[in-house]
Short mmCIF file of C-alpha atoms in Angstrom, two decimals:
data_model
loop_
_atom_site.label_atom_id
_atom_site.label_comp_id
_atom_site.label_asym_id
_atom_site.label_seq_id
_atom_site.Cartn_x
_atom_site.Cartn_y
_atom_site.Cartn_z
CA MET A 1 0.00 0.00 0.00
CA LEU A 2 1.19 3.51 -0.78
CA ILE A 3 0.89 6.94 0.77
CA LEU A 4 2.01 9.62 -1.67
CA ASP A 5 2.57 13.05 -0.19
CA TYR A 6 4.27 16.39 -0.64
CA PRO A 7 6.82 17.72 -1.35
CA TYR A 8 7.52 15.44 -4.31
CA VAL A 9 6.54 12.23 -6.07
CA SER A 10 8.68 11.12 -9.01
CA GLU A 11 7.24 10.05 -12.35
CA PHE A 12 8.90 6.70 -11.75
CA LEU A 13 6.93 6.15 -8.53
CA LYS A 14 3.69 7.43 -10.07
CA ASN A 15 4.04 5.00 -12.98
CA THR A 16 4.96 2.13 -10.66
CA ALA A 17 1.84 2.72 -8.57
CA ALA A 18 -0.33 2.87 -11.67
CA GLU A 19 1.16 -0.13 -13.44
CA LEU A 20 1.05 -2.40 -10.39
CA GLN A 21 -2.35 -1.04 -9.25
CA ILE A 22 -1.10 -0.71 -5.71
CA PRO A 23 -3.76 0.71 -3.33
CA VAL A 24 -2.98 4.41 -2.79
CA LEU A 25 -4.39 6.66 -0.06
CA LYS A 26 -6.52 9.38 -1.65
CA ASN A 27 -5.09 12.59 -0.26
CA GLU A 28 -4.47 15.99 -1.86
CA MET A 29 -1.23 14.92 -3.53
CA ALA A 30 -2.50 11.58 -4.85
CA ALA A 31 -5.78 13.05 -6.10
CA GLY A 32 -3.84 15.50 -8.26
CA ILE A 33 -1.60 12.91 -9.92
CA ASP A 34 -2.27 12.24 -13.58
CA THR A 35 -0.96 8.99 -15.08
CA GLU A 36 -1.81 7.14 -18.29
CA LYS A 37 -3.26 4.31 -16.24
CA LYS A 38 -5.32 5.63 -13.33
CA LEU A 39 -4.12 5.15 -9.77
CA ARG A 40 -6.03 2.77 -7.53
CA LEU A 41 -7.13 5.42 -5.04
CA LEU A 42 -8.82 4.54 -1.75
CA GLU A 43 -10.65 7.02 0.46
CA GLU A 44 -9.24 7.37 3.99
CA ALA A 45 -11.83 5.10 5.64
CA GLU A 46 -11.50 2.51 2.87
CA PHE A 47 -7.68 2.61 3.11
CA ILE A 48 -7.80 2.04 6.88
CA GLU A 49 -10.32 -0.78 6.61
CA PHE A 50 -8.30 -2.40 3.83
CA ILE A 51 -5.30 -2.56 6.19
CA LYS A 52 -7.40 -3.94 9.03
CA GLY A 53 -8.84 -6.64 6.81
CA LYS A 54 -5.59 -7.61 5.17
CA GLY A 55 -3.84 -8.81 8.33
CA GLU A 56 -0.37 -8.63 6.86
CA TYR A 57 0.44 -5.39 5.12
CA ALA A 58 3.36 -3.48 3.64
CA ILE A 59 2.98 0.31 3.65
CA TYR A 60 5.37 2.67 1.90
CA SER A 61 5.23 6.44 2.25
CA SER A 62 6.96 8.65 -0.31
CA SER A 63 7.37 11.40 2.27
CA GLU A 64 7.65 11.82 6.01
CA ASN A 65 4.97 14.48 5.67
CA SER A 66 2.48 11.62 6.06
CA ILE A 67 3.79 10.63 9.50
CA GLY A 68 1.14 12.79 11.21
CA TRP A 69 -1.64 11.03 9.30
CA ILE A 70 -0.21 7.62 10.14
CA SER A 71 -0.01 8.53 13.83
CA GLU A 72 -3.62 9.71 13.86
CA ASN A 73 -5.14 6.86 11.85
CA LEU A 74 -2.95 3.76 11.98
CA GLY A 75 -2.23 3.40 15.68
CA PHE A 76 -3.63 -0.15 15.58
CA THR A 77 -0.72 -1.22 13.33
CA GLY A 78 2.01 -0.31 15.84
CA LEU A 79 3.68 1.86 13.20
CA PRO A 80 3.54 5.18 15.13
CA GLU A 81 5.66 3.77 17.96
CA LYS A 82 8.24 2.35 15.56
CA ILE A 83 8.37 5.60 13.60
CA GLU A 84 8.99 7.55 16.81
CA PHE A 85 11.95 5.28 17.64
CA PHE A 86 13.70 6.65 14.58
CA LYS A 87 12.35 10.14 13.89
CA ASN A 88 13.22 11.31 17.40
CA LYS A 89 17.02 11.11 17.39
CA ILE A 90 17.18 11.17 21.18
CA LYS A 91 14.93 8.10 21.42
CA PHE A 92 16.98 6.49 18.63
CA ARG A 93 20.19 6.93 20.62
CA LYS A 94 18.48 5.48 23.69
CA LEU A 95 17.33 2.49 21.61
CA LEU A 96 20.93 1.86 20.53
CA GLU A 97 22.44 2.15 24.01
CA ARG A 98 22.42 -1.65 24.34
CA ILE A 99 24.89 -2.03 21.46
CA TYR A 100 26.65 1.37 21.79
CA PRO A 101 26.73 1.97 25.56
CA ASP A 102 29.58 4.49 25.48
CA PHE A 103 28.17 6.82 22.83
CA TYR A 104 27.72 10.39 24.15
CA PHE A 105 24.56 12.41 23.42
CA GLN A 106 22.25 14.89 25.11
CA GLY A 107 19.04 16.68 24.18
CA ILE A 108 18.58 20.43 24.58
CA GLU A 109 15.81 22.91 23.84
CA PHE A 110 16.47 25.42 21.06
CA ASP A 111 15.73 28.28 23.45
CA LYS A 112 18.54 27.06 25.74
CA LEU A 113 21.31 26.77 23.15
CA ASP A 114 22.79 30.04 24.49
CA GLU A 115 23.40 28.26 27.80
CA ILE A 116 25.62 25.54 26.35
CA ARG A 117 29.10 25.37 27.88
CA THR A 118 31.04 23.87 24.99
CA GLU A 119 34.20 23.57 27.08
CA GLU A 120 32.43 20.76 28.96
CA ILE A 121 31.67 18.79 25.79
CA LYS A 122 34.19 16.54 24.06
CA LYS A 123 35.00 17.83 20.61
CA PRO A 124 34.38 17.56 17.81
CA PHE A 125 30.63 17.17 18.30
CA ILE A 126 27.57 17.36 16.05
CA ILE A 127 24.52 19.48 16.82
CA LYS A 128 21.27 19.03 14.89
CA PRO A 129 17.48 19.09 15.32
CA ALA A 130 16.27 16.11 17.38
CA THR A 131 13.68 15.55 14.66
CA GLY A 132 15.26 16.44 11.35
CA PHE A 133 15.41 16.02 7.60
CA PHE A 134 18.36 16.09 5.18
CA SER A 135 21.19 18.13 6.73
CA LEU A 136 18.96 21.03 7.72
CA GLY A 137 20.30 22.62 10.91
CA VAL A 138 23.25 20.20 11.16
CA TYR A 139 26.63 21.58 12.24
CA LYS A 140 29.98 20.23 13.36
CA VAL A 141 31.83 22.01 16.18
CA SER A 142 35.54 21.27 16.47
CA THR A 143 36.69 24.02 18.86
CA ASP A 144 35.18 26.26 21.54
CA GLU A 145 36.05 29.28 19.40
CA GLU A 146 33.76 28.05 16.60
CA TRP A 147 30.67 27.87 18.78
CA ASP A 148 29.51 31.50 18.62
CA ALA A 149 29.55 31.51 14.81
CA VAL A 150 27.82 28.11 14.64
CA LEU A 151 25.14 29.23 17.09
CA GLU A 152 24.46 32.34 15.01
CA ARG A 153 24.17 30.24 11.85
CA ILE A 154 21.77 27.83 13.59
CA LYS A 155 19.52 30.72 14.61
CA ILE A 156 19.51 32.15 11.08
CA GLU A 157 18.78 28.76 9.51
CA VAL A 158 16.05 27.92 12.02
CA GLU A 159 14.33 31.20 11.20
CA GLU A 160 14.48 30.38 7.49
CA ILE A 161 13.41 26.72 7.60
CA ARG A 162 10.83 26.89 10.41
CA GLY A 163 7.48 25.88 8.93
CA ARG A 164 8.97 24.45 5.73
CA TYR A 165 8.08 20.89 6.80
CA PRO A 166 5.58 19.46 9.32
CA VAL A 167 6.93 19.16 12.89
CA GLN A 168 6.83 15.36 12.56
CA VAL A 169 9.48 15.76 9.82
CA LEU A 170 11.52 18.73 11.02
CA ASP A 171 11.13 20.16 14.53
CA THR A 172 13.58 22.92 15.37
CA GLY A 173 12.27 23.27 18.92
CA LYS A 174 14.66 20.66 20.30
CA PHE A 175 18.22 19.75 19.33
CA ILE A 176 20.56 16.87 20.03
CA ILE A 177 24.26 17.17 20.70
CA GLU A 178 26.20 13.98 20.06
CA GLU A 179 29.78 12.91 19.68
CA ASN A 180 31.18 13.07 16.19
CA ILE A 181 31.24 9.74 14.38
CA GLU A 182 34.47 9.35 12.45
CA GLY A 183 34.88 7.44 9.21
CA GLU A 184 33.40 7.17 5.74
CA GLU A 185 29.68 7.87 5.52
CA PHE A 186 27.05 5.80 3.72
CA ALA A 187 23.29 5.73 3.16
CA VAL A 188 21.22 2.58 2.64
CA ASP A 189 17.77 1.83 1.27
CA ALA A 190 16.49 -1.38 2.83
CA TYR A 191 13.41 -3.04 4.23
CA PHE A 192 12.48 -5.75 6.70
CA ASN A 193 10.26 -8.44 5.21
CA SER A 194 7.26 -10.04 6.89
CA GLU A 195 9.58 -12.42 8.76
CA GLY A 196 11.88 -9.65 10.01
CA LYS A 197 14.73 -10.34 7.60
CA PRO A 198 16.58 -7.22 6.37
CA VAL A 199 16.82 -6.80 2.59
CA VAL A 200 19.35 -4.30 1.21
CA LEU A 201 18.24 -2.55 -1.99
CA ASN A 202 21.03 -0.01 -2.45
CA ILE A 203 24.07 1.48 -0.71
CA LEU A 204 25.24 5.01 -1.42
CA LYS A 205 28.58 6.49 -0.36
CA HIS A 206 28.30 10.07 0.89
CA ILE A 207 31.31 12.19 0.01
CA PHE A 208 32.26 15.60 1.39
CA SER A 209 34.25 18.61 0.25
CA SER A 210 36.18 18.97 3.53
CA GLU A 211 36.55 17.59 7.05
CA ASN A 212 33.97 20.02 8.46
CA ASP A 213 31.48 19.63 5.62
CA VAL A 214 28.19 18.06 6.78
CA SER A 215 26.09 18.93 3.73
CA ASP A 216 24.20 16.57 1.42
CA ARG A 217 25.75 17.44 -1.96
CA VAL A 218 26.96 14.15 -3.50
CA TYR A 219 26.19 10.46 -3.01
CA PHE A 220 27.18 7.63 -5.32
CA THR A 221 26.73 3.89 -5.68
CA SER A 222 28.84 1.35 -7.57
CA LYS A 223 29.66 -2.33 -7.84
CA SER A 224 32.58 -1.86 -5.45
CA VAL A 225 30.43 -0.12 -2.83
CA MET A 226 27.80 -2.87 -2.93
CA GLU A 227 30.31 -5.73 -2.78
CA THR A 228 32.38 -4.17 0.00
CA TYR A 229 29.67 -3.15 2.46
CA ARG A 230 26.49 -5.18 1.89
CA GLU A 231 27.18 -7.94 4.41
CA THR A 232 28.29 -5.44 7.07
CA VAL A 233 25.10 -3.45 6.55
CA GLU A 234 22.94 -6.56 6.79
CA ASP A 235 24.55 -7.43 10.14
CA LEU A 236 23.83 -3.95 11.51
CA LEU A 237 20.25 -4.03 10.27
CA LYS A 238 19.69 -7.37 12.01
CA GLU A 239 20.67 -5.77 15.32
CA ILE A 240 18.45 -2.73 14.77
CA GLY A 241 15.56 -4.91 13.63
CA ASN A 242 15.81 -7.08 16.73
CA LEU A 243 15.85 -4.04 19.03
CA ALA A 244 12.83 -2.41 17.38
CA ARG A 245 11.06 -5.65 16.34
CA LEU A 246 10.66 -4.57 12.73
CA ARG A 247 8.46 -6.41 10.22
CA SER A 248 7.36 -5.24 6.76
CA PHE A 249 9.13 -1.95 7.37
CA PRO A 250 11.02 0.23 4.84
CA LEU A 251 13.79 2.57 5.97
CA HIS A 252 16.70 4.74 4.94
CA LEU A 253 19.77 4.18 7.13
CA GLU A 254 22.79 6.48 7.41
CA PHE A 255 25.97 5.21 9.05
CA ARG A 256 29.74 5.62 9.21
CA ILE A 257 32.53 3.05 9.18
CA GLY A 258 35.75 3.96 10.96
CA SER A 259 39.32 2.96 10.18
CA ASP A 260 38.89 0.14 12.72
CA ARG A 261 35.97 -1.19 10.55
CA ARG A 262 33.52 -0.46 13.38
CA ILE A 263 30.13 0.59 12.04
CA GLN A 264 28.11 3.29 13.82
CA PRO A 265 24.56 4.37 12.81
CA ILE A 266 23.91 8.08 12.38
CA GLU A 267 20.16 7.92 11.92
CA VAL A 268 17.29 5.91 10.47
CA ASN A 269 14.50 7.51 8.44
CA PRO A 270 11.36 5.37 8.75
CA MET A 271 8.68 4.38 6.23
CA ARG A 272 10.65 5.53 3.19
CA PHE A 273 13.85 5.16 1.20
CA ALA A 274 16.11 8.04 0.10
CA GLY A 275 14.13 11.30 0.32
CA TRP A 276 12.35 13.08 -2.52
CA CYS A 277 12.26 9.76 -4.43
CA THR A 278 16.02 9.84 -4.98
CA THR A 279 15.92 6.12 -4.20
CA ASP A 280 15.19 5.86 -7.95
CA ILE A 281 18.97 5.90 -8.47
CA ALA A 282 18.87 2.14 -7.74
CA TYR A 283 16.96 1.65 -11.00
CA PHE A 284 19.55 3.59 -13.00
CA ALA A 285 22.41 1.66 -11.40
CA TYR A 286 21.03 -1.86 -10.92
CA GLY A 287 17.61 -2.06 -12.53
CA ILE A 288 16.01 -2.31 -9.07
CA ASN A 289 12.61 -0.71 -8.55
CA THR A 290 12.89 -0.25 -4.78
CA TYR A 291 9.14 0.40 -4.34
CA ARG A 292 8.16 -2.79 -6.10
CA TYR A 293 10.80 -4.82 -4.29
CA PHE A 294 9.45 -3.74 -0.92
CA LEU A 295 5.75 -3.95 -1.73
CA GLU A 296 6.11 -7.39 -3.35
CA GLN A 297 8.74 -8.60 -0.84
CA LEU A 298 11.36 -9.25 -3.52
CA GLU A 299 15.07 -9.73 -2.84
CA PRO A 300 17.83 -8.68 -5.25
CA ASP A 301 20.11 -11.42 -6.54
CA TRP A 302 23.19 -9.31 -5.93
CA ASP A 303 25.69 -11.90 -7.16
CA ASN A 304 23.96 -11.98 -10.52
CA ILE A 305 23.29 -8.22 -10.66
CA LEU A 306 26.92 -7.31 -9.98
CA GLU A 307 28.54 -10.06 -12.03
CA GLY A 308 30.69 -8.62 -14.77
CA GLY A 309 29.86 -5.04 -13.80
CA ASP A 310 32.37 -2.25 -14.31
CA GLU A 311 33.38 0.62 -12.08
CA ARG A 312 30.95 3.23 -13.32
CA LYS A 313 29.61 5.33 -10.49
CA PHE A 314 25.99 6.41 -10.39
CA CYS A 315 25.80 9.74 -8.60
CA LEU A 316 23.09 11.72 -6.88
CA VAL A 317 23.89 15.43 -6.87
CA ILE A 318 21.75 17.52 -4.52
CA LEU A 319 21.61 21.14 -5.64
CA ASN A 320 21.33 22.58 -2.16
CA LYS A 321 21.58 26.29 -1.50
CA THR A 322 24.51 27.40 0.67
CA PRO A 323 23.59 29.34 3.85
CA ASP A 324 25.09 32.60 2.57
CA ILE A 325 22.52 32.86 -0.26
CA ASP A 326 19.14 34.38 0.53
CA SER A 327 16.52 32.58 -1.55
CA LYS A 328 14.68 35.85 -2.15
CA SER A 329 17.74 37.29 -3.89
CA VAL A 330 17.79 34.55 -6.54
CA LYS A 331 16.43 35.47 -9.95
CA ASP A 332 17.13 32.30 -11.91
CA PHE A 333 19.08 29.03 -11.95
CA ASN A 334 20.76 27.97 -15.20
CA TYR A 335 19.91 24.26 -15.43
CA GLU A 336 21.11 24.03 -19.03
CA ARG A 337 24.59 25.14 -18.04
CA LEU A 338 24.55 22.67 -15.16
CA LEU A 339 23.73 19.77 -17.49
CA SER A 340 26.47 20.78 -19.90
CA ASP A 341 29.05 20.37 -17.13
CA PHE A 342 28.44 16.60 -16.88
CA GLU A 343 29.44 13.92 -19.37
CA LYS A 344 26.34 11.77 -18.90
CA PRO A 345 23.48 13.31 -16.93
CA LEU A 346 20.66 10.81 -16.51
CA GLU A 347 17.80 12.84 -15.09
CA LEU A 348 17.28 16.35 -13.71
CA ARG A 349 14.54 17.11 -11.19
CA LYS A 350 13.91 20.78 -10.46
CA ALA A 351 12.68 22.15 -7.13
CA ASP A 352 11.31 25.44 -5.79
CA HIS A 353 14.35 26.90 -3.99
CA GLU A 354 12.31 29.52 -2.13
CA LYS A 355 10.00 26.89 -0.70
CA TYR A 356 12.48 24.08 -0.06
CA GLY A 357 15.95 25.66 0.02
CA LEU A 358 17.33 23.65 -2.90
CA PHE A 359 17.30 23.92 -6.68
CA GLY A 360 16.71 20.24 -7.37
CA TYR A 361 18.51 16.93 -7.97
CA LEU A 362 20.64 15.48 -10.71
CA PHE A 363 21.39 11.82 -11.41
CA THR A 364 24.59 11.13 -13.34
CA GLU A 365 26.56 8.19 -14.66
CA THR A 366 30.23 9.01 -14.14
CA LYS A 367 33.31 7.07 -15.16
CA ASP A 368 36.52 7.24 -13.15
CA SER A 369 38.08 9.21 -16.00
CA SER A 370 35.39 11.88 -15.61
CA TRP A 371 35.39 12.03 -11.81
CA LYS A 372 36.63 15.63 -11.85
CA GLU A 373 33.09 16.74 -12.73
CA ILE A 374 31.91 15.34 -9.40
CA GLU A 375 34.82 16.85 -7.46
CA ARG A 376 34.00 20.23 -8.96
CA ILE A 377 30.27 20.20 -8.13
CA LEU A 378 31.08 18.87 -4.66
CA LYS A 379 33.01 22.05 -3.86
CA SER A 380 30.79 24.45 -5.77
CA ASP A 381 28.54 27.02 -4.06
CA LEU A 382 26.44 26.88 -7.28
CA LYS A 383 26.77 30.63 -7.82
CA GLU A 384 28.11 30.02 -11.33
CA TYR A 385 24.58 28.84 -12.19
CA ILE A 386 22.67 31.52 -10.28
CA SER A 387 21.62 34.95 -11.48
CA PHE A 388 20.59 37.41 -8.78
CA LYS A 389 17.94 40.09 -8.65
CA GLU A 390 19.48 43.50 -9.17
CA THR A 391 17.54 45.15 -6.35
CA THR A 392 18.22 42.59 -3.63
CA PRO A 393 21.30 43.19 -1.40
CA THR A 394 21.01 39.89 0.40
CA ILE A 395 24.15 37.84 -0.07
CA LEU A 396 25.04 37.12 3.54
CA THR A 397 28.06 36.02 5.50
CA PRO A 398 27.72 32.77 7.51
CA GLU A 399 26.93 34.99 10.52
CA GLY A 400 24.04 36.65 8.66
CA ARG A 401 25.71 39.96 7.77
CA GLU A 402 25.39 41.49 4.29
CA LEU A 403 28.46 40.69 2.24
CA PHE A 404 27.85 42.45 -1.08
CA ARG A 405 25.12 43.74 -3.34
CA PRO A 406 24.67 41.63 -6.50
CA GLN A 407 24.81 43.65 -9.70
#
């Protein structure tokens, strides 16, 4: 069963829902979707009764915006409690204390951030909303001297993003401070089947422009990534699944692996795969329709899928706006120029930067010989693609001060 919700549903997911005639909750988003073959829409009461009568069910939500509806209407399924385990990062850390007893974290109200005594906290540490989405409001603090500037940036960003998403998705009222997790970072789309077995559908490596970078600019997947990390990920998912007693449950896991090969979860996003339907990269890379695999309880034959594969990398480029750019100052974004800077762009998805703080997403197929195109976009502030309004003097410093007036 599917719940399709704002901010975005890809054409790939729309067509999958229509072709497979998967029951879809009739909400504002779903009712407005136009496909060649009509969606199998169910009114709210019918959708709820269908779940009750089915006994076993598999529900996928395209967006965490639907978490509020699930909490209000599907309490009998046990899903709201499981969702809360993961959406609330403080509860998530408490859940993991059995397997990571020495991991440091603390929760703190946004209004009390001024009272933090950073000299009493081991550094580097990460501070982020206790209920968050993407890397919104996420900062790394390496020294006491950095704290004042970071705090000012948090306040500016909170003011900008407050109200952009429902509080069940992004709540800037409470933050979590936790020790920094060292190592290479990865993201995983996976699900637990009806018997509680974890099934890995894709693994993405998250790369950064610098040691202090915590943004979501570039992820990629490849044969090497899948072969190297799949078994390790499955072992971690088994532990998480046992702790939370997960069955028929899709999720998006983020974790890091240190130089000692120890794996440490960062967070788990429940009821969905990679946000804004970027999980579709698995189809470009491996021919895997992650929605169908979950809803029909299918398992990839990874040995066969990866056999004979080369080292092409399939990249997800997130066109996120840097904090020093005021969305209201932006006149236009040159998508054509962006596409011309990549050897093999696969699909471009545009987004309303004023509403969501990003210009969209780009999928690419990139050979090792062309990797410089990824290194360049990784470090770019995207200003080479942006034209600014002549009358808006709102290019800001990280502390929120006016830097210059665009001409």
